[in-house]
Short mmCIF file of C-alpha atoms in Angstrom, two decimals:
data_model
loop_
_atom_site.label_atom_id
_atom_site.label_comp_id
_atom_site.label_asym_id
_atom_site.label_seq_id
_atom_site.Cartn_x
_atom_site.Cartn_y
_atom_site.Cartn_z
CA UNK A 30 -8.05 3.20 -44.24
CA UNK A 31 -7.89 -0.57 -44.25
CA UNK A 32 -7.86 -2.39 -40.94
CA UNK A 33 -5.04 -4.70 -39.97
CA UNK A 34 -5.70 -8.37 -40.68
CA UNK A 35 -7.16 -10.11 -37.68
CA UNK A 36 -8.71 -13.52 -37.23
CA UNK A 37 -11.70 -13.57 -34.88
CA UNK A 38 -11.68 -16.31 -32.24
CA UNK A 39 -14.72 -18.36 -31.35
CA UNK A 40 -15.42 -20.97 -28.72
CA UNK A 41 -13.93 -21.23 -25.24
CA UNK A 42 -10.40 -22.42 -26.02
CA UNK A 43 -8.91 -19.66 -23.84
CA UNK A 44 -11.71 -18.90 -21.42
CA UNK A 45 -9.23 -18.24 -18.63
CA UNK A 46 -7.90 -15.15 -20.43
CA UNK A 47 -9.56 -11.72 -20.32
CA UNK A 48 -11.73 -10.74 -23.31
CA UNK A 49 -9.79 -10.28 -26.54
CA UNK A 50 -10.15 -6.80 -28.02
CA UNK A 51 -7.81 -7.12 -31.00
CA UNK A 52 -5.35 -9.62 -32.47
CA UNK A 53 -3.01 -10.08 -35.38
CA UNK A 54 0.59 -10.83 -36.29
CA UNK A 55 3.38 -8.67 -34.84
CA UNK A 56 7.12 -9.07 -34.91
CA UNK A 57 8.47 -8.75 -31.37
CA UNK A 58 12.01 -8.23 -30.14
CA UNK A 59 12.77 -7.67 -26.47
CA UNK A 60 15.74 -5.85 -24.96
CA UNK A 61 17.67 -9.12 -24.49
CA UNK A 62 16.64 -10.71 -27.80
CA UNK A 63 18.89 -10.41 -30.84
CA UNK A 64 16.35 -11.58 -33.41
CA UNK A 65 12.71 -10.58 -33.73
CA UNK A 66 10.04 -13.29 -33.65
CA UNK A 67 6.81 -13.22 -35.64
CA UNK A 68 4.08 -14.03 -33.14
CA UNK A 69 0.33 -14.02 -33.15
CA UNK A 70 -0.51 -11.25 -30.69
CA UNK A 71 -3.75 -10.87 -28.73
CA UNK A 72 -4.72 -7.84 -26.69
CA UNK A 73 -6.75 -9.40 -23.87
CA UNK A 74 -7.77 -6.92 -21.21
CA UNK A 75 -4.70 -4.79 -20.54
CA UNK A 76 -2.24 -7.59 -21.40
CA UNK A 77 -0.61 -8.66 -24.65
CA UNK A 78 -0.48 -12.45 -25.10
CA UNK A 79 1.88 -13.89 -27.71
CA UNK A 80 1.28 -17.22 -29.49
CA UNK A 81 3.35 -19.06 -32.09
CA UNK A 82 0.35 -19.23 -34.42
CA UNK A 83 -3.37 -18.36 -34.34
CA UNK A 84 -4.43 -21.94 -33.55
CA UNK A 85 -2.34 -22.36 -30.40
CA UNK A 86 -4.25 -22.44 -27.13
CA UNK A 87 -1.26 -21.84 -24.84
CA UNK A 88 0.59 -18.56 -25.06
CA UNK A 89 4.39 -18.52 -25.07
CA UNK A 90 4.78 -15.06 -23.58
CA UNK A 91 2.72 -12.23 -22.19
CA UNK A 92 3.24 -8.53 -21.49
CA UNK A 93 1.32 -6.72 -18.77
CA UNK A 94 0.64 -3.14 -19.87
CA UNK A 95 0.38 -1.83 -16.31
CA UNK A 96 4.05 -0.85 -16.65
CA UNK A 97 3.35 1.17 -19.82
CA UNK A 98 5.46 4.33 -20.30
CA UNK A 99 5.18 5.42 -23.94
CA UNK A 100 4.53 4.28 -27.50
CA UNK A 101 6.71 5.82 -30.21
CA UNK A 102 6.88 5.28 -33.96
CA UNK A 103 10.21 3.94 -35.22
CA UNK A 104 11.06 5.58 -38.59
CA UNK A 105 13.82 3.08 -39.41
CA UNK A 106 13.25 0.95 -42.50
CA UNK A 107 12.54 -2.78 -42.33
CA UNK A 108 13.53 -5.35 -44.92
CA UNK A 109 9.86 -5.47 -45.70
CA UNK A 110 9.25 -2.00 -47.08
CA UNK A 111 5.56 -2.06 -46.14
CA UNK A 112 6.23 -2.95 -42.51
CA UNK A 113 5.93 -0.25 -39.83
CA UNK A 114 7.97 -0.37 -36.64
CA UNK A 115 6.94 0.68 -33.18
CA UNK A 116 8.82 1.09 -29.88
CA UNK A 117 6.85 0.09 -26.80
CA UNK A 118 8.60 1.50 -23.75
CA UNK A 119 7.86 -0.13 -20.42
CA UNK A 120 9.15 0.56 -16.91
CA UNK A 121 11.50 -2.41 -17.10
CA UNK A 122 12.74 -1.96 -20.65
CA UNK A 123 11.87 -1.32 -24.29
CA UNK A 124 10.23 -3.72 -26.72
CA UNK A 125 10.38 -3.31 -30.48
CA UNK A 126 7.25 -4.26 -32.39
CA UNK A 127 6.73 -4.40 -36.14
CA UNK A 128 3.27 -4.26 -37.72
CA UNK A 129 2.56 -5.48 -41.29
CA UNK A 130 1.84 -1.96 -42.53
CA UNK A 131 1.20 1.63 -41.47
CA UNK A 132 -2.56 1.11 -41.14
CA UNK A 133 -2.06 -1.87 -38.83
CA UNK A 134 0.43 0.08 -36.71
CA UNK A 135 -2.00 2.96 -36.32
CA UNK A 136 -4.80 0.64 -35.25
CA UNK A 137 -2.58 -1.23 -32.78
CA UNK A 138 -1.64 2.12 -31.26
CA UNK A 139 -5.31 2.99 -30.94
CA UNK A 140 -6.16 -0.22 -29.08
CA UNK A 141 -3.10 0.00 -26.82
CA UNK A 142 -3.78 3.60 -25.85
CA UNK A 143 -7.45 2.80 -25.25
CA UNK A 144 -6.81 0.05 -22.69
CA UNK A 145 -3.96 1.92 -21.02
CA UNK A 146 -5.59 5.35 -20.71
CA UNK A 147 -9.22 4.13 -20.74
CA UNK A 148 -9.93 6.84 -23.28
CA UNK A 149 -10.14 6.96 -27.07
CA UNK A 150 -6.98 8.63 -28.46
CA UNK A 151 -7.57 11.78 -30.48
CA UNK A 152 -4.19 12.15 -32.19
CA UNK A 153 -4.38 9.11 -34.46
CA UNK A 154 -5.54 8.87 -38.05
CA UNK A 155 -8.48 6.46 -37.82
CA UNK A 156 -11.80 6.00 -39.58
CA UNK A 157 -15.11 6.70 -37.77
CA UNK A 158 -15.87 2.97 -37.60
CA UNK A 159 -12.50 2.27 -35.99
CA UNK A 160 -13.02 5.06 -33.46
CA UNK A 161 -16.38 3.50 -32.58
CA UNK A 162 -14.61 0.16 -32.00
CA UNK A 163 -12.14 1.85 -29.66
CA UNK A 164 -14.98 3.50 -27.75
CA UNK A 165 -16.59 0.10 -27.19
CA UNK A 166 -13.25 -1.32 -26.03
CA UNK A 167 -12.86 1.48 -23.48
CA UNK A 168 -16.32 0.80 -22.05
CA UNK A 169 -15.73 -2.96 -21.91
CA UNK A 170 -12.37 -2.52 -20.21
CA UNK A 171 -13.85 -0.15 -17.62
CA UNK A 172 -16.59 -2.65 -16.82
CA UNK A 173 -14.07 -5.52 -16.68
CA UNK A 174 -11.83 -3.70 -14.20
CA UNK A 175 -14.77 -2.62 -12.09
CA UNK A 176 -16.14 -6.17 -11.93
CA UNK A 177 -12.69 -7.55 -11.16
CA UNK A 178 -12.15 -5.07 -8.32
CA UNK A 179 -15.57 -5.77 -6.78
CA UNK A 180 -15.32 -9.56 -7.06
CA UNK A 181 -11.71 -9.89 -5.96
CA UNK A 182 -11.67 -11.43 -2.52
CA UNK A 183 -9.14 -10.12 -0.02
CA UNK A 184 -6.13 -12.39 -0.10
CA UNK A 185 -5.00 -11.64 3.42
CA UNK A 186 -5.42 -12.47 6.20
CA UNK A 187 -6.02 -16.17 5.77
CA UNK A 188 -8.94 -17.92 7.38
CA UNK A 189 -6.61 -20.60 8.75
CA UNK A 190 -3.95 -19.99 11.42
CA UNK A 191 -0.44 -20.44 10.12
CA UNK A 192 1.79 -22.80 12.09
CA UNK A 193 5.32 -21.61 12.85
CA UNK A 194 7.25 -18.76 11.30
CA UNK A 195 6.14 -17.47 7.88
CA UNK A 196 8.86 -17.67 5.19
CA UNK A 197 10.22 -14.45 3.74
CA UNK A 198 8.95 -15.42 0.28
CA UNK A 199 5.31 -15.21 1.42
CA UNK A 200 3.34 -12.52 -0.42
CA UNK A 201 -0.36 -11.68 0.16
CA UNK A 202 -1.15 -11.57 -3.58
CA UNK A 203 -3.46 -13.34 -6.00
CA UNK A 204 -2.41 -15.86 -8.64
CA UNK A 205 -2.18 -13.24 -11.39
CA UNK A 206 -0.33 -10.77 -9.18
CA UNK A 207 2.15 -13.50 -8.23
CA UNK A 208 2.89 -14.16 -11.90
CA UNK A 209 3.44 -10.45 -12.54
CA UNK A 210 5.80 -10.15 -9.56
CA UNK A 211 7.90 -13.11 -10.62
CA UNK A 212 8.06 -11.92 -14.21
CA UNK A 213 9.00 -8.35 -13.34
CA UNK A 214 11.73 -9.30 -10.87
CA UNK A 215 13.43 -12.44 -12.21
CA UNK A 216 16.63 -11.67 -10.29
CA UNK A 217 14.84 -11.84 -6.92
CA UNK A 218 13.88 -15.50 -7.16
CA UNK A 219 11.35 -17.63 -9.02
CA UNK A 220 9.14 -19.12 -6.29
CA UNK A 221 6.79 -17.43 -3.83
CA UNK A 222 4.25 -18.56 -1.25
CA UNK A 223 0.81 -16.94 -1.35
CA UNK A 224 -2.75 -17.45 -0.05
CA UNK A 225 -4.92 -19.91 -1.93
CA UNK A 226 -7.96 -18.79 -3.83
CA UNK A 227 -10.37 -20.36 -1.32
CA UNK A 228 -8.77 -18.65 1.68
CA UNK A 229 -8.40 -21.97 3.54
CA UNK A 230 -5.20 -23.13 1.87
CA UNK A 231 -1.89 -21.84 0.55
CA UNK A 232 -0.24 -22.02 -2.84
CA UNK A 233 3.26 -21.87 -4.27
CA UNK A 234 3.71 -20.07 -7.60
CA UNK A 235 6.85 -20.68 -9.64
CA UNK A 236 8.21 -19.18 -12.84
CA UNK A 237 10.80 -20.64 -15.22
CA UNK A 238 11.97 -19.60 -18.66
CA UNK A 239 11.38 -21.94 -21.58
CA UNK A 240 11.12 -19.79 -24.72
CA UNK A 241 9.10 -17.49 -22.50
CA UNK A 242 7.67 -17.57 -19.02
CA UNK A 243 6.30 -20.89 -17.73
CA UNK A 244 4.24 -20.63 -14.53
CA UNK A 245 3.25 -23.45 -12.20
CA UNK A 246 0.99 -23.36 -9.14
CA UNK A 247 1.07 -25.92 -6.32
CA UNK A 248 -1.53 -26.23 -3.57
CA UNK A 249 -0.35 -26.43 0.04
CA UNK A 250 -2.89 -27.60 2.62
CA UNK A 251 -2.67 -27.69 6.39
CA UNK A 252 -3.14 -30.99 8.22
CA UNK A 253 -5.51 -31.23 11.18
CA UNK A 254 -2.85 -32.83 13.35
CA UNK A 255 -0.35 -30.12 12.39
CA UNK A 256 2.03 -29.48 9.55
CA UNK A 257 1.44 -29.07 5.82
CA UNK A 258 1.18 -31.16 2.66
CA UNK A 259 2.22 -30.23 -0.89
CA UNK A 260 -0.71 -31.59 -2.91
CA UNK A 261 0.98 -33.27 -5.88
CA UNK A 262 0.62 -36.78 -7.30
CA UNK A 263 2.77 -38.12 -4.45
CA UNK A 264 1.93 -35.76 -1.55
CA UNK A 265 4.92 -34.34 0.31
CA UNK A 266 4.38 -33.85 4.07
CA UNK A 267 6.21 -30.92 5.66
CA UNK A 268 6.25 -29.92 9.36
CA UNK A 269 6.43 -26.16 8.69
CA UNK A 270 6.10 -23.71 5.83
CA UNK A 271 9.87 -23.32 5.75
CA UNK A 272 10.07 -27.06 5.09
CA UNK A 273 7.59 -26.61 2.21
CA UNK A 274 9.93 -24.14 0.51
CA UNK A 275 13.04 -26.21 1.28
CA UNK A 276 11.38 -29.33 -0.13
CA UNK A 277 10.68 -27.63 -3.46
CA UNK A 278 14.24 -26.30 -3.60
CA UNK A 279 15.66 -29.77 -2.96
CA UNK A 280 13.28 -31.54 -5.36
CA UNK A 281 14.37 -29.23 -8.20
CA UNK A 282 18.10 -29.38 -7.33
CA UNK A 283 18.13 -25.68 -6.50
CA UNK A 284 16.43 -24.55 -9.71
CA UNK A 285 13.60 -23.02 -7.72
CA UNK A 286 14.70 -20.28 -5.35
CA UNK A 287 12.56 -18.28 -2.88
CA UNK A 288 11.40 -14.88 -4.11
CA UNK A 289 12.92 -12.19 -1.88
CA UNK A 290 12.12 -8.65 -3.02
CA UNK A 291 14.14 -6.09 -1.10
CA UNK A 292 12.19 -2.89 -1.44
CA UNK A 293 14.33 0.24 -0.92
CA UNK A 294 13.58 2.81 1.73
CA UNK A 295 14.25 6.53 1.66
CA UNK A 296 17.49 7.73 3.24
CA UNK A 297 16.38 11.34 3.74
CA UNK A 298 13.18 13.06 4.84
CA UNK A 299 11.67 15.14 2.05
CA UNK A 300 8.67 17.46 1.92
CA UNK A 301 6.87 19.63 -0.64
CA UNK A 302 6.36 23.34 -0.03
CA UNK A 303 4.77 26.05 -2.16
CA UNK A 304 6.09 29.53 -2.87
CA UNK A 305 3.74 32.21 -1.53
CA UNK A 306 4.58 34.58 -4.41
CA UNK A 307 4.25 32.40 -7.50
CA UNK A 308 2.63 29.27 -6.04
CA UNK A 309 5.38 27.03 -7.40
CA UNK A 310 5.73 23.76 -5.49
CA UNK A 311 9.22 22.47 -4.75
CA UNK A 312 10.57 19.31 -3.19
CA UNK A 313 12.90 19.98 -0.28
CA UNK A 314 15.14 17.76 1.81
CA UNK A 315 14.80 18.13 5.55
CA UNK A 316 18.00 18.90 7.50
CA UNK A 317 19.68 15.82 8.89
CA UNK A 318 21.19 17.44 12.01
CA UNK A 319 20.02 16.77 15.57
CA UNK A 320 16.82 18.36 16.75
CA UNK A 321 17.11 21.58 18.78
CA UNK A 322 15.26 21.07 22.06
CA UNK A 323 13.70 23.91 24.04
CA UNK A 324 14.95 24.34 27.68
CA UNK A 325 12.80 22.34 30.05
CA UNK A 326 11.03 23.96 33.02
CA UNK A 327 12.19 23.01 36.55
CA UNK A 328 10.05 20.35 38.19
CA UNK A 329 7.23 21.64 40.35
CA UNK A 330 7.61 20.80 44.04
CA UNK A 331 4.15 19.58 44.72
CA UNK A 332 4.75 18.15 48.19
CA UNK A 333 6.55 21.23 49.56
CA UNK A 334 3.90 23.69 48.30
CA UNK A 335 1.12 21.60 49.68
CA UNK A 336 2.77 21.37 53.10
CA UNK A 337 3.50 25.12 53.29
CA UNK A 338 -0.12 25.86 52.41
CA UNK A 339 -1.31 23.64 55.24
CA UNK A 340 1.11 25.24 57.71
CA UNK A 341 -0.27 28.68 56.84
CA UNK A 342 -3.92 27.71 57.21
CA UNK A 343 -3.57 25.40 60.21
CA UNK A 344 -3.53 27.10 63.68
CA UNK A 345 -0.37 26.43 65.70
CA UNK A 346 -2.38 25.97 68.94
CA UNK A 347 -5.50 24.04 69.79
CA UNK A 348 -6.96 27.00 71.70
CA UNK A 349 -9.96 28.46 69.93
CA UNK A 350 -9.02 32.00 70.95
CA UNK A 351 -5.48 31.86 69.63
CA UNK A 352 -4.88 33.62 66.33
CA UNK A 353 -2.17 34.06 63.76
CA UNK A 354 1.32 35.06 64.85
CA UNK A 355 2.19 38.69 65.39
CA UNK A 356 4.13 38.80 62.16
CA UNK A 357 1.02 38.28 60.09
CA UNK A 358 -0.72 41.36 58.62
CA UNK A 359 -4.04 40.70 60.36
CA UNK A 360 -2.66 40.19 63.91
CA UNK A 361 -2.88 43.88 64.96
CA UNK A 362 -6.49 44.17 63.83
CA UNK A 363 -7.45 40.98 65.62
CA UNK A 364 -5.88 42.26 68.86
CA UNK A 365 -7.73 45.57 68.42
CA UNK A 366 -11.08 43.88 68.16
CA UNK A 367 -10.66 41.42 71.03
CA UNK A 368 -9.03 43.72 73.69
CA UNK A 369 -11.69 45.39 75.99
CA UNK A 370 -12.33 49.12 75.50
CA UNK A 371 -12.62 51.65 78.47
CA UNK A 372 -16.35 52.17 77.89
CA UNK A 373 -17.14 48.51 78.00
CA UNK A 374 -15.05 48.18 81.17
CA UNK A 375 -17.00 50.96 82.99
CA UNK A 376 -20.36 49.46 82.02
CA UNK A 377 -19.25 46.18 83.40
CA UNK A 378 -18.23 47.73 86.74
CA UNK A 379 -21.54 49.61 87.02
CA UNK A 380 -23.49 46.43 86.34
CA UNK A 381 -21.56 44.64 89.04
CA UNK A 382 -22.40 47.35 91.58
CA UNK A 383 -26.14 47.19 90.82
CA UNK A 384 -26.11 43.44 91.22
CA UNK A 385 -24.39 43.78 94.60
CA UNK A 386 -26.98 46.33 95.83
CA UNK A 387 -29.91 44.16 94.75
CA UNK A 388 -28.42 41.17 96.49
CA UNK A 389 -27.93 43.19 99.71
CA UNK A 390 -31.48 44.52 99.67
CA UNK A 391 -32.92 41.09 99.26
CA UNK A 392 -31.00 39.75 102.20
#
């Protein structure tokens, strides 16, 4: 099977782009485009970059494959009988691609699946050499993503304290993530504020449409005496970050608008439960009625109990020979023990008599 025509690139004309795994001509037609355009297409990392011709250094459009859904062959005939069509379905729409021939379409599918799934596809008709190429691409892409994740510095929080209220268009994202956000949500605005790459400054990223997406990045630095400056050829001083955004809106006559993404929230509480019999897991919606509260216990009278306990243990009289009232269970026994018995009384009388006799005899 012949490989699709591709022109290898040399030099560092596009060093800012990820490594190029495959490239060649494709006809592209988006959901809002009426006519397809023949563009030189490069698969760099997990992104498709489109150029007007192979010698261009600036791309006119790009497509991030992180929103990939499916890739389906289109059996409809093209005016070029050898051409092979392909429908690339993304989360935000469908894109129609046309390869020069069936072999080129099959190889494009192999490269796209490899960078999306990070695995060599097994359902395509490819030669052993082409499968080996895809295996190398998978390994390179894994290493690229791993290195990118380990080297990516945290974009928030900033190392400098922000003065005043932060605008709603501030997003703690990197430069690339800002471009993706603006491109995916064009109806939410075309300008956002983000942390700078060095962590000690801010940046404004804008997106406009000129035969494709055109991105611009402006540095915003904080002054030592307070306030901010938009670092352009003629610096623009601004007291607050809100003034930074307003200045860019005014300078462009309202063409630039702050990016406000209203993310939806759930209206109902849902949970997943499993069936004990068949193990099937089902999503349920929690009831929206008021919670049923259990009856509360009466409050414990701490002060009253403590006082009654003291009144029971404390003697009502200061006399050491006084005991509990007669109503208490132990009162009868205490009286029995302390009242003198007849025997003890007689012994006492006899002892008294002996003492009297001894006293008389001594006198």
